[in-house]
Every structure is written in structure tokens, then in C-alpha cells.
Tab-separated table of C-alpha atoms in Angstrom:
chain	number	residue	atom	x	y	z
A	1	MET	CA	-8.069	-85.924	25.980
A	2	HIS	CA	-10.920	-84.311	25.993
A	3	ALA	CA	-11.483	-81.078	22.950
A	4	MET	CA	-12.962	-78.705	26.586
A	5	PHE	CA	-9.561	-79.586	28.065
A	6	SER	CA	-6.373	-77.655	27.770
A	7	PRO	CA	-3.979	-78.879	30.491
A	8	THR	CA	-1.468	-76.939	31.281
A	9	ARG	CA	1.839	-78.842	31.727
A	10	GLU	CA	1.560	-78.961	35.646
A	11	GLN	CA	-2.818	-80.257	35.034
A	12	LEU	CA	-1.041	-82.789	32.501
A	13	GLU	CA	1.968	-84.010	34.446
A	14	VAL	CA	-1.630	-85.446	36.955
A	15	VAL	CA	-3.830	-86.800	34.671
A	16	GLU	CA	-0.625	-88.386	32.490
A	17	HIS	CA	0.392	-89.935	36.041
A	18	ARG	CA	1.350	-93.831	35.701
A	19	THR	CA	1.419	-95.952	38.676
A	20	GLY	CA	2.246	-95.533	42.418
A	21	HIS	CA	0.938	-92.734	44.772
A	22	ALA	CA	0.723	-88.611	44.110
A	23	LEU	CA	0.283	-86.029	46.572
A	24	VAL	CA	-1.198	-83.134	44.380
A	25	ARG	CA	-0.705	-79.661	46.075
A	26	ALA	CA	-3.240	-77.311	44.374
A	27	VAL	CA	-3.593	-73.781	44.390
A	28	ALA	CA	-7.289	-71.985	44.643
A	29	GLY	CA	-8.432	-72.029	41.190
A	30	SER	CA	-5.367	-74.223	39.721
A	31	GLY	CA	-8.827	-75.855	38.115
A	32	LYS	CA	-7.977	-79.177	40.077
A	33	SER	CA	-11.305	-80.583	39.722
A	34	ALA	CA	-10.748	-80.552	36.102
A	35	THR	CA	-7.302	-81.762	36.051
A	36	LEU	CA	-9.220	-84.796	38.637
A	37	VAL	CA	-11.723	-85.631	35.812
A	38	GLU	CA	-9.263	-85.845	33.389
A	39	ARG	CA	-6.962	-87.900	35.294
A	40	ILE	CA	-10.181	-90.810	36.114
A	41	ALA	CA	-10.748	-90.413	32.668
A	42	HIS	CA	-7.858	-91.230	31.518
A	43	LEU	CA	-7.075	-93.682	33.778
A	44	VAL	CA	-11.032	-94.918	32.299
A	45	GLU	CA	-9.724	-94.899	28.419
A	46	SER	CA	-6.781	-96.950	29.731
A	47	GLY	CA	-8.787	-99.561	30.392
A	48	SER	CA	-9.033	-99.387	34.343
A	49	ARG	CA	-12.824	-101.019	35.384
A	50	LEU	CA	-14.913	-98.083	36.498
A	51	ASP	CA	-15.844	-100.246	39.929
A	52	GLN	CA	-12.031	-100.458	40.644
A	53	ILE	CA	-11.442	-96.255	40.558
A	54	LEU	CA	-12.714	-95.042	43.639
A	55	VAL	CA	-13.296	-91.246	44.828
A	56	LEU	CA	-13.975	-89.873	47.992
A	57	MET	CA	-14.471	-85.917	48.223
A	58	PHE	CA	-15.106	-83.435	51.664
A	59	ASN	CA	-19.238	-83.028	51.175
A	60	LYS	CA	-22.181	-83.666	49.485
A	61	SER	CA	-22.290	-80.634	47.914
A	62	ALA	CA	-18.628	-80.896	45.922
A	63	ALA	CA	-19.522	-84.438	45.578
A	64	ASP	CA	-22.548	-84.249	43.778
A	65	ASP	CA	-20.970	-81.184	41.871
A	66	PHE	CA	-17.655	-82.939	40.909
A	67	ARG	CA	-19.396	-86.127	39.940
A	68	SER	CA	-21.665	-83.901	36.951
A	69	ARG	CA	-18.392	-83.590	36.006
A	70	LEU	CA	-17.439	-86.722	35.541
A	71	SER	CA	-20.870	-88.429	33.766
A	72	ARG	CA	-20.598	-85.494	31.153
A	73	ARG	CA	-16.951	-86.338	30.900
A	74	LEU	CA	-18.202	-90.317	30.314
A	75	PRO	CA	-21.147	-90.073	28.891
A	76	ASP	CA	-20.870	-94.136	28.900
A	77	GLY	CA	-20.134	-94.630	32.262
A	78	ALA	CA	-18.455	-92.994	35.032
A	79	PRO	CA	-16.967	-94.307	38.334
A	80	GLU	CA	-19.025	-93.580	41.862
A	81	VAL	CA	-18.363	-90.445	43.750
A	82	PHE	CA	-18.733	-91.097	47.658
A	83	THR	CA	-18.154	-88.377	50.622
A	84	PHE	CA	-16.590	-89.845	52.758
A	85	HIS	CA	-19.174	-90.371	55.386
A	86	SER	CA	-21.639	-92.317	52.806
A	87	PHE	CA	-18.473	-94.679	51.859
A	88	GLY	CA	-18.545	-95.041	55.686
A	89	ARG	CA	-22.034	-96.459	55.539
A	90	ARG	CA	-21.323	-98.659	53.198
A	91	LEU	CA	-18.731	-100.222	54.873
A	92	ALA	CA	-20.157	-100.285	57.898
A	93	ARG	CA	-23.498	-101.963	55.702
A	94	LYS	CA	-20.629	-104.617	54.546
A	95	LEU	CA	-19.710	-105.684	57.970
A	96	ALA	CA	-22.770	-106.372	59.321
A	97	CYS	CA	-24.328	-108.386	56.878
A	98	ASP	CA	-20.967	-110.462	56.934
A	99	GLY	CA	-21.743	-110.054	60.926
A	100	ALA	CA	-18.340	-108.283	62.174
A	101	LEU	CA	-20.214	-105.411	63.369
A	102	SER	CA	-24.195	-105.214	64.030
A	103	HIS	CA	-26.592	-103.261	62.099
A	104	ALA	CA	-27.518	-100.067	63.421
A	105	ARG	CA	-29.853	-96.958	62.577
A	106	LEU	CA	-28.833	-93.735	61.722
A	107	VAL	CA	-29.875	-90.715	64.196
A	108	SER	CA	-30.392	-87.909	61.308
A	109	SER	CA	-32.284	-85.272	63.541
A	110	ALA	CA	-31.267	-82.920	66.073
A	111	SER	CA	-34.019	-83.101	68.751
A	112	GLU	CA	-33.302	-87.537	68.983
A	113	SER	CA	-28.848	-86.199	68.584
A	114	ARG	CA	-29.404	-84.514	72.268
A	115	GLN	CA	-31.837	-85.604	74.206
A	116	PHE	CA	-29.849	-89.008	73.227
A	117	ALA	CA	-27.158	-86.776	74.595
A	118	ARG	CA	-29.161	-84.684	77.313
A	119	GLN	CA	-29.686	-88.582	79.400
A	120	VAL	CA	-26.145	-89.959	78.660
A	121	LEU	CA	-24.845	-86.559	80.669
A	122	SER	CA	-27.535	-86.663	83.212
A	123	GLU	CA	-26.398	-89.584	83.863
A	124	HIS	CA	-23.135	-89.458	84.170
A	125	PHE	CA	-23.830	-86.399	86.723
A	126	ALA	CA	-25.974	-88.369	88.718
A	127	GLU	CA	-22.428	-90.637	89.484
A	128	TYR	CA	-20.771	-87.707	90.536
A	129	GLY	CA	-23.912	-86.820	92.486
A	130	GLU	CA	-24.390	-83.598	91.178
A	131	GLU	CA	-26.793	-81.891	88.404
A	132	PRO	CA	-25.570	-81.246	84.701
A	133	GLU	CA	-24.757	-76.710	85.212
A	134	ASP	CA	-26.115	-76.602	81.315
A	135	LEU	CA	-28.064	-78.556	79.208
A	136	SER	CA	-29.654	-75.846	76.822
A	137	ASN	CA	-29.574	-77.255	72.934
A	138	GLU	CA	-26.779	-75.179	72.208
A	139	ALA	CA	-24.283	-76.595	75.039
A	140	LEU	CA	-25.251	-79.825	74.221
A	141	ASP	CA	-24.561	-79.236	70.360
A	142	GLU	CA	-21.120	-78.424	71.913
A	143	TYR	CA	-21.099	-81.319	73.656
A	144	LEU	CA	-22.414	-83.105	70.702
A	145	SER	CA	-19.493	-81.715	68.732
A	146	ALA	CA	-16.521	-82.748	70.684
A	147	ILE	CA	-17.330	-85.876	70.700
A	148	ASP	CA	-17.856	-85.727	67.096
A	149	MET	CA	-13.655	-84.730	66.971
A	150	LEU	CA	-12.782	-87.210	69.414
A	151	LYS	CA	-13.936	-90.636	66.701
A	152	GLY	CA	-11.984	-88.311	64.396
A	153	ALA	CA	-9.145	-88.887	65.711
A	154	LEU	CA	-10.195	-92.613	66.399
A	155	TYR	CA	-10.695	-91.430	70.392
A	156	THR	CA	-11.648	-94.863	72.361
A	157	GLY	CA	-10.687	-93.181	76.011
A	158	GLY	CA	-8.754	-93.090	78.507
A	159	PRO	CA	-6.498	-89.016	79.115
A	160	LEU	CA	-7.804	-86.139	77.396
A	161	PRO	CA	-4.132	-84.348	77.456
A	162	GLY	CA	-4.689	-80.518	75.916
A	163	TRP	CA	-8.106	-80.368	76.964
A	164	ALA	CA	-9.178	-77.942	80.027
A	165	SER	CA	-9.724	-79.756	82.980
A	166	ASP	CA	-13.949	-79.054	82.914
A	167	ALA	CA	-13.312	-80.182	79.739
A	168	ALA	CA	-11.686	-83.275	80.206
A	169	ARG	CA	-14.372	-84.178	83.302
A	170	LEU	CA	-17.382	-83.774	80.534
A	171	LEU	CA	-15.652	-85.697	78.193
A	172	SER	CA	-15.086	-88.263	80.853
A	173	SER	CA	-18.179	-89.405	79.125
A	174	PHE	CA	-16.952	-91.254	76.089
A	175	LYS	CA	-17.239	-94.677	76.759
A	176	LEU	CA	-21.002	-94.017	78.858
A	177	PHE	CA	-22.294	-92.442	75.590
A	178	GLU	CA	-20.309	-95.300	73.142
A	179	ALA	CA	-22.224	-97.747	74.957
A	180	ARG	CA	-25.641	-96.468	75.892
A	181	ARG	CA	-25.254	-95.454	71.900
A	182	ARG	CA	-24.278	-99.974	70.965
A	183	ARG	CA	-27.256	-100.888	73.538
A	184	ALA	CA	-29.142	-98.221	72.095
A	185	GLY	CA	-28.574	-99.081	68.558
A	186	LEU	CA	-27.728	-96.694	67.334
A	187	ARG	CA	-25.034	-94.547	64.520
A	188	PHE	CA	-24.360	-91.116	64.589
A	189	PHE	CA	-23.062	-89.599	61.549
A	190	ALA	CA	-19.684	-89.806	62.465
A	191	ASP	CA	-19.925	-93.073	63.060
A	192	LEU	CA	-20.227	-93.468	59.717
A	193	ILE	CA	-16.818	-93.914	59.177
A	194	TYR	CA	-15.767	-94.556	63.719
A	195	ASP	CA	-16.994	-97.553	63.236
A	196	PRO	CA	-15.582	-99.381	60.378
A	197	VAL	CA	-12.851	-98.337	60.851
A	198	LEU	CA	-12.276	-99.333	65.020
A	199	GLN	CA	-13.269	-102.376	63.816
A	200	ALA	CA	-11.204	-102.854	60.983
A	201	ARG	CA	-8.327	-101.468	63.146
A	202	GLN	CA	-9.326	-104.086	66.372
A	203	ASP	CA	-9.974	-106.843	64.071
A	204	GLU	CA	-7.133	-107.919	61.293
A	205	LEU	CA	-9.167	-110.084	58.817
A	206	VAL	CA	-12.042	-107.681	59.101
A	207	ARG	CA	-9.187	-105.006	58.094
A	208	ALA	CA	-8.641	-107.719	54.678
A	209	SER	CA	-11.750	-107.881	53.528
A	210	LEU	CA	-12.537	-103.985	53.325
A	211	ALA	CA	-8.407	-103.936	51.697
A	212	ASP	CA	-7.116	-103.950	47.763
A	213	ASP	CA	-10.655	-103.986	46.367
A	214	TYR	CA	-9.844	-101.443	43.939
A	215	GLY	CA	-6.514	-99.938	42.382
A	216	HIS	CA	-7.148	-96.261	42.016
A	217	VAL	CA	-8.101	-94.163	45.673
A	218	LEU	CA	-8.535	-90.715	43.985
A	219	VAL	CA	-9.224	-87.403	47.103
A	220	ASP	CA	-10.213	-84.488	47.501
A	221	GLU	CA	-9.812	-81.165	49.575
A	222	PHE	CA	-6.766	-83.879	50.741
A	223	GLN	CA	-6.341	-80.943	53.826
A	224	ASP	CA	-9.777	-81.427	55.334
A	225	ILE	CA	-9.404	-84.888	56.218
A	226	ASN	CA	-9.064	-86.526	60.114
A	227	ASP	CA	-7.886	-88.582	61.182
A	228	ALA	CA	-10.362	-92.077	61.271
A	229	GLN	CA	-10.390	-90.495	56.837
A	230	MET	CA	-7.410	-91.059	56.482
A	231	GLU	CA	-7.082	-94.264	58.674
A	232	MET	CA	-9.776	-94.774	56.148
A	233	VAL	CA	-7.950	-94.333	52.920
A	234	ARG	CA	-5.072	-96.043	54.570
A	235	MET	CA	-7.820	-99.439	54.671
A	236	VAL	CA	-8.991	-99.257	51.494
A	237	ALA	CA	-5.950	-99.056	49.769
A	238	GLY	CA	-4.480	-101.916	51.106
A	239	GLU	CA	-1.563	-103.010	49.525
A	240	ARG	CA	-3.110	-102.658	46.201
A	241	ALA	CA	-4.275	-99.575	44.900
A	242	SER	CA	-2.679	-95.905	43.325
A	243	VAL	CA	-3.862	-93.279	46.359
A	244	MET	CA	-3.896	-90.138	44.814
A	245	VAL	CA	-4.519	-87.466	46.811
A	246	VAL	CA	-5.663	-83.493	46.184
A	247	GLY	CA	-5.396	-80.706	48.121
A	248	ASP	CA	-4.040	-77.578	49.558
A	249	ASP	CA	-2.552	-77.096	53.079
A	250	ASP	CA	-2.283	-73.057	53.003
A	251	GLN	CA	-6.404	-73.429	53.103
A	252	THR	CA	-6.755	-75.824	56.129
A	253	ILE	CA	-9.359	-74.376	57.544
A	254	TYR	CA	-11.377	-77.199	59.980
A	255	GLY	CA	-8.571	-78.006	62.951
A	256	TRP	CA	-12.237	-77.618	64.881
A	257	ARG	CA	-12.704	-81.181	63.207
A	258	GLY	CA	-9.253	-82.757	63.314
A	259	ALA	CA	-7.441	-81.747	60.543
A	260	ARG	CA	-3.834	-81.052	60.186
A	261	PRO	CA	-1.806	-79.983	57.562
A	262	GLU	CA	0.883	-82.334	58.599
A	263	PHE	CA	-1.494	-84.694	56.827
A	264	MET	CA	-0.084	-83.391	53.257
A	265	LEU	CA	3.206	-82.088	54.529
A	266	SER	CA	4.524	-84.893	55.871
A	267	LEU	CA	2.107	-87.583	57.304
A	268	PHE	CA	0.793	-89.073	53.533
A	269	GLU	CA	4.483	-89.596	52.513
A	270	LYS	CA	5.223	-91.808	55.845
A	271	GLN	CA	1.933	-93.655	54.854
A	272	PHE	CA	2.443	-94.808	51.997
A	273	PRO	CA	5.850	-94.241	50.865
A	274	GLY	CA	7.436	-93.646	47.318
A	275	VAL	CA	4.936	-90.703	46.527
A	276	LYS	CA	5.898	-88.887	43.661
A	277	SER	CA	4.531	-84.819	44.400
A	278	TYR	CA	2.887	-81.820	42.219
A	279	ASN	CA	2.822	-78.461	42.058
A	280	LEU	CA	-0.443	-76.643	40.584
A	281	THR	CA	0.280	-73.621	40.963
A	282	GLY	CA	-1.552	-71.498	38.120
A	283	THR	CA	-4.917	-69.781	39.464
A	284	PHE	CA	-7.435	-69.017	36.829
A	285	ARG	CA	-9.499	-67.810	40.082
A	286	TYR	CA	-7.452	-63.964	39.885
A	287	GLY	CA	-5.486	-61.570	38.900
A	288	HIS	CA	-2.036	-60.990	39.350
A	289	ALA	CA	-2.359	-58.544	42.197
A	290	LEU	CA	-4.750	-60.341	44.586
A	291	SER	CA	-2.045	-63.778	43.736
A	292	LEU	CA	0.622	-61.578	45.012
A	293	LEU	CA	-1.014	-60.541	47.865
A	294	ALA	CA	-2.450	-63.932	48.824
A	295	ASN	CA	1.719	-65.390	48.379
A	296	SER	CA	2.275	-62.017	50.702
A	297	CYS	CA	-0.240	-63.500	53.366
A	298	ILE	CA	-0.110	-66.892	53.523
A	299	ALA	CA	3.815	-67.128	53.768
A	300	ASN	CA	3.310	-66.047	57.515
A	301	ASN	CA	1.882	-69.754	58.236
A	302	THR	CA	4.547	-71.749	59.608
A	303	MET	CA	3.039	-74.792	58.689
A	304	ARG	CA	3.325	-75.484	55.085
A	305	ALA	CA	4.605	-76.402	51.646
A	306	GLU	CA	6.420	-74.015	49.735
A	307	LYS	CA	5.313	-72.574	46.476
A	308	LEU	CA	4.261	-69.574	44.145
A	309	CYS	CA	1.169	-68.676	43.521
A	310	VAL	CA	0.403	-67.604	39.655
A	311	SER	CA	-2.363	-66.127	38.025
A	312	ARG	CA	-2.808	-67.506	34.442
A	313	THR	CA	-6.135	-65.297	33.395
A	314	ALA	CA	-5.511	-62.248	31.375
A	315	HIS	CA	-8.139	-59.994	33.417
A	316	SER	CA	-7.284	-58.243	36.485
A	317	THR	CA	-8.692	-58.273	39.914
A	318	ARG	CA	-9.079	-54.903	42.026
A	319	ILE	CA	-8.048	-55.509	45.362
A	320	ARG	CA	-9.938	-52.665	48.112
A	321	VAL	CA	-8.108	-53.235	52.049
A	322	ARG	CA	-10.171	-51.391	54.686
A	323	SER	CA	-8.042	-51.272	57.681
A	324	THR	CA	-10.016	-52.028	61.162
A	325	HIS	CA	-6.997	-49.545	62.807
A	326	PRO	CA	-9.819	-47.382	65.237
A	327	TRP	CA	-7.907	-44.157	64.258
A	328	ALA	CA	-9.139	-45.564	59.949
A	329	ARG	CA	-12.711	-45.790	62.227
A	330	ARG	CA	-12.362	-42.111	63.055
A	331	SER	CA	-10.797	-40.145	60.443
A	332	GLY	CA	-13.200	-42.001	58.140
A	333	ARG	CA	-10.611	-43.035	55.841
A	334	ARG	CA	-11.606	-46.959	56.200
A	335	GLY	CA	-11.516	-46.968	51.933
A	336	ASP	CA	-7.412	-45.968	51.571
A	337	PRO	CA	-5.348	-48.035	51.312
A	338	ARG	CA	-2.304	-46.226	51.899
A	339	MET	CA	-3.846	-45.447	55.721
A	340	ASP	CA	-2.846	-49.138	56.650
A	341	CYS	CA	0.944	-48.001	55.595
A	342	ARG	CA	1.528	-44.877	56.535
A	343	GLY	CA	-0.783	-45.121	60.010
A	344	PRO	CA	-2.239	-41.583	61.443
A	345	PRO	CA	-0.429	-38.684	60.626
A	346	ALA	CA	1.866	-38.512	64.233
A	347	GLN	CA	3.077	-41.555	62.379
A	348	ARG	CA	4.184	-41.418	58.617
A	349	ASP	CA	7.407	-39.288	59.397
A	350	ARG	CA	8.829	-41.803	61.084
A	351	HIS	CA	7.419	-45.287	60.113
A	352	PRO	CA	7.223	-44.218	56.128
A	353	CYS	CA	6.630	-46.786	53.646
A	354	GLU	CA	10.013	-47.327	51.963
A	355	ARG	CA	11.752	-47.044	55.581
A	356	VAL	CA	9.753	-49.943	56.760
A	357	ARG	CA	10.565	-52.242	54.087
A	358	GLN	CA	14.386	-51.564	54.123
A	359	ARG	CA	14.380	-52.362	57.747
A	360	SER	CA	12.401	-55.184	58.542
A	361	ARG	CA	14.171	-58.129	59.334
A	362	ARG	CA	10.547	-59.606	57.697
A	363	ARG	CA	10.500	-60.416	54.599
A	364	ASP	CA	6.995	-60.697	54.260
A	365	CYS	CA	5.640	-58.480	57.072
A	366	HIS	CA	5.610	-54.424	55.649
A	367	ALA	CA	3.223	-53.332	57.928
A	368	PRO	CA	3.975	-50.749	60.091
A	369	ALA	CA	5.832	-51.672	63.658
A	370	TRP	CA	2.770	-49.710	65.872
A	371	HIS	CA	-0.278	-51.559	64.143
A	372	PRO	CA	-1.426	-53.990	66.717
A	373	ARG	CA	-0.698	-57.374	65.355
A	374	ALA	CA	-4.282	-58.701	65.380
A	375	HIS	CA	-4.614	-55.256	62.242
A	376	ARG	CA	-1.640	-55.920	60.690
A	377	ARG	CA	-2.347	-55.932	56.479
A	378	ARG	CA	0.054	-55.668	53.749
A	379	CYS	CA	0.595	-52.536	52.382
A	380	ILE	CA	0.150	-52.871	48.389
A	381	VAL	CA	0.634	-50.034	47.588
A	382	CYS	CA	4.264	-50.284	47.363
């Protein structure tokens, strides 16, 4: 164990996890990056080869930061750290060299992406004898984002349940988009994952060629991944690798990109049987008052794993509650937290904090009934 790392009991359990798959649920500020670094160092010092360890991060800045930490901890050599997209690009190149996937140029310019989308939509609407209503940059960006979301879900064509009829009609151009892209020899950012994963899904020989190259696969920010990224992890792990994923289902904020809390709550355990679960519940980022407030707020989530955030730092965190209720703006009492519990003067006798708390059947809601749902606030006075 590195002298600069003094692990908690929970962190030590993760670091010294033996073999098999592991799911680590880590609250915000729980030191998960330091724990992951030490976990990798433990694997290397236990005899694992560097080229047998695959580390996947969600974005470039996180990967750069983690790579820097890892190089300081292992100055004599550290495993490579990839984002999902950079690793997908490596897989695409490997398949292209093997003749299983065509070579393609990566489109990195927003203007070129929009121009391509404009041509596709113009051709798509021309088939119906119509003119596209809106080909502004904003509309084209929304269209491209929707295409990326479909690729994140590994969509290949067909009905689009859950989409509005106008959107479904627009996105029925997906097959045309893909046909033109492949003819032009182009690859957009989402295609770095979509192309190799889809090819592996359709060809067992390709899948076999990409599997079982690693003994350990570690994934950070697992709550942010989508179906295509999940399939990539399954594909690369094969039957040989031990997979450890770290994330927080309470921080699943990329639903518009296909992320779902189900990946951490149930899907990972279904895809990787025999999972050992760990919790990192101690936060070093803020004081106990904010931990209590965070626990109270997040308890409203209906799809979450039960865990309690506890502060492991001695310093306190000052909390200031601001209300958006119209009465607060008129009275100028925006910084008074008691206002949220007591309400306007006419309501105070009717809804005192103690009585609301005793009568409420919802354990996680102490806000008075007169608050609009969109503007309810937790009471930190009581």
C-alpha cells in the first residue's frame, strides 16, 4: 500500500478484491479515483502484466487526470487509460486492418457534420416531395444528437416506440444517413463505438477476435454508459477478464445520451454473474449537515440502491437555502431557510414544521403542502 494512501475499511476491501467481477457504488467525494488507482497498483504489484489491464473512462479530461495519477503511483510503468471512444477507435482500426471493417475518416468538424446532415435531410424529404422545414444549425445539431442517441442504443432501423410522430418520421432517415455515411467512408464520433460493436454483434468470428485479450477491465463512471458501451465491455471482457465497475446510480445525469440507472442496479449483475458488490459511503468532500441534506433529497429517487452518505471530514459545510416561491421573492427573504418550512405568514399556524413532519406519511418530504411540487425544499431547520 502506498504511503500517501490511508484507506478506509471500505476502500481497502475494493483495493484487495481478489478475482471475479465487482460492482462498486461510490457516493460523491468518496475517493473512488484514489481507490481505483490503488486497486490497479495492487494488481500490478501482485504480478499482473500492464498489457493485461484495461482502464476505461467516460471522457477525455477524466482519462487525462487518471492517467496522471496512475503515472505518479506507478512511475516505472502503468497500464494504458482509454476513453470509451478512443478504445473504440483502436478496435475499429484493428478490424479494418483485419479486413472485417472498412477504413473510414473521422469527421471532427461541426460544420462538416452539419453539411452532411443537411444533405441527408434534403434527400429524405425529397422522397416525400417536401421541403425540410428547418435546416438551421440548431436543428441540425439536434438531429445529429438524436442520431447519436440511436447509435448509443445500437439501433439499426425499424419502428421507434416512444418517439413523437414528427420525430419518428424525421429519424426514419437513419438508414439513409448510414448508407450515405458508409459510401462516403466517414465515421462520426458515435461510430467509433457503434461500428466495431455492431460488427462484432453480427459476426461471431469478429467477436471472438476481440474477446479475452485482457485479464482485468476497470470502468469508471459506470452510471453514465449506454447500451453500446455496455456491449463493448461485455465483448472485450469475454469469458476471461474480471470486470470491476465503479459509479453512483444517484448521479445518472446523462439519460438524454442513453444512460440508465438499471446498468448499475441490475443489468451488470445479469450480464456478469457472480458479482461482488461494494459500497464507498464515506465522503471527504463536505460536512455532515450536507450529507444529511443530500440523503434526504436523493431518497426521492425511485430507482436507486439503498446507501447512506456519511461525512468523513471534520470540517463543517455551511448551507444556505434559497427559495423560488413567489412569496419569498416579494418579501425579499430569499436567504432565510425557515421561510421554506413555515411559508407565507397566513400559512404559518396551519403548517408549522413540527406538525408537518409528524403528519407526513412521506419519510423523505418535510416540505409543507402548500408548496408547488416544482419548488419544494427540504427543511434544514428541524
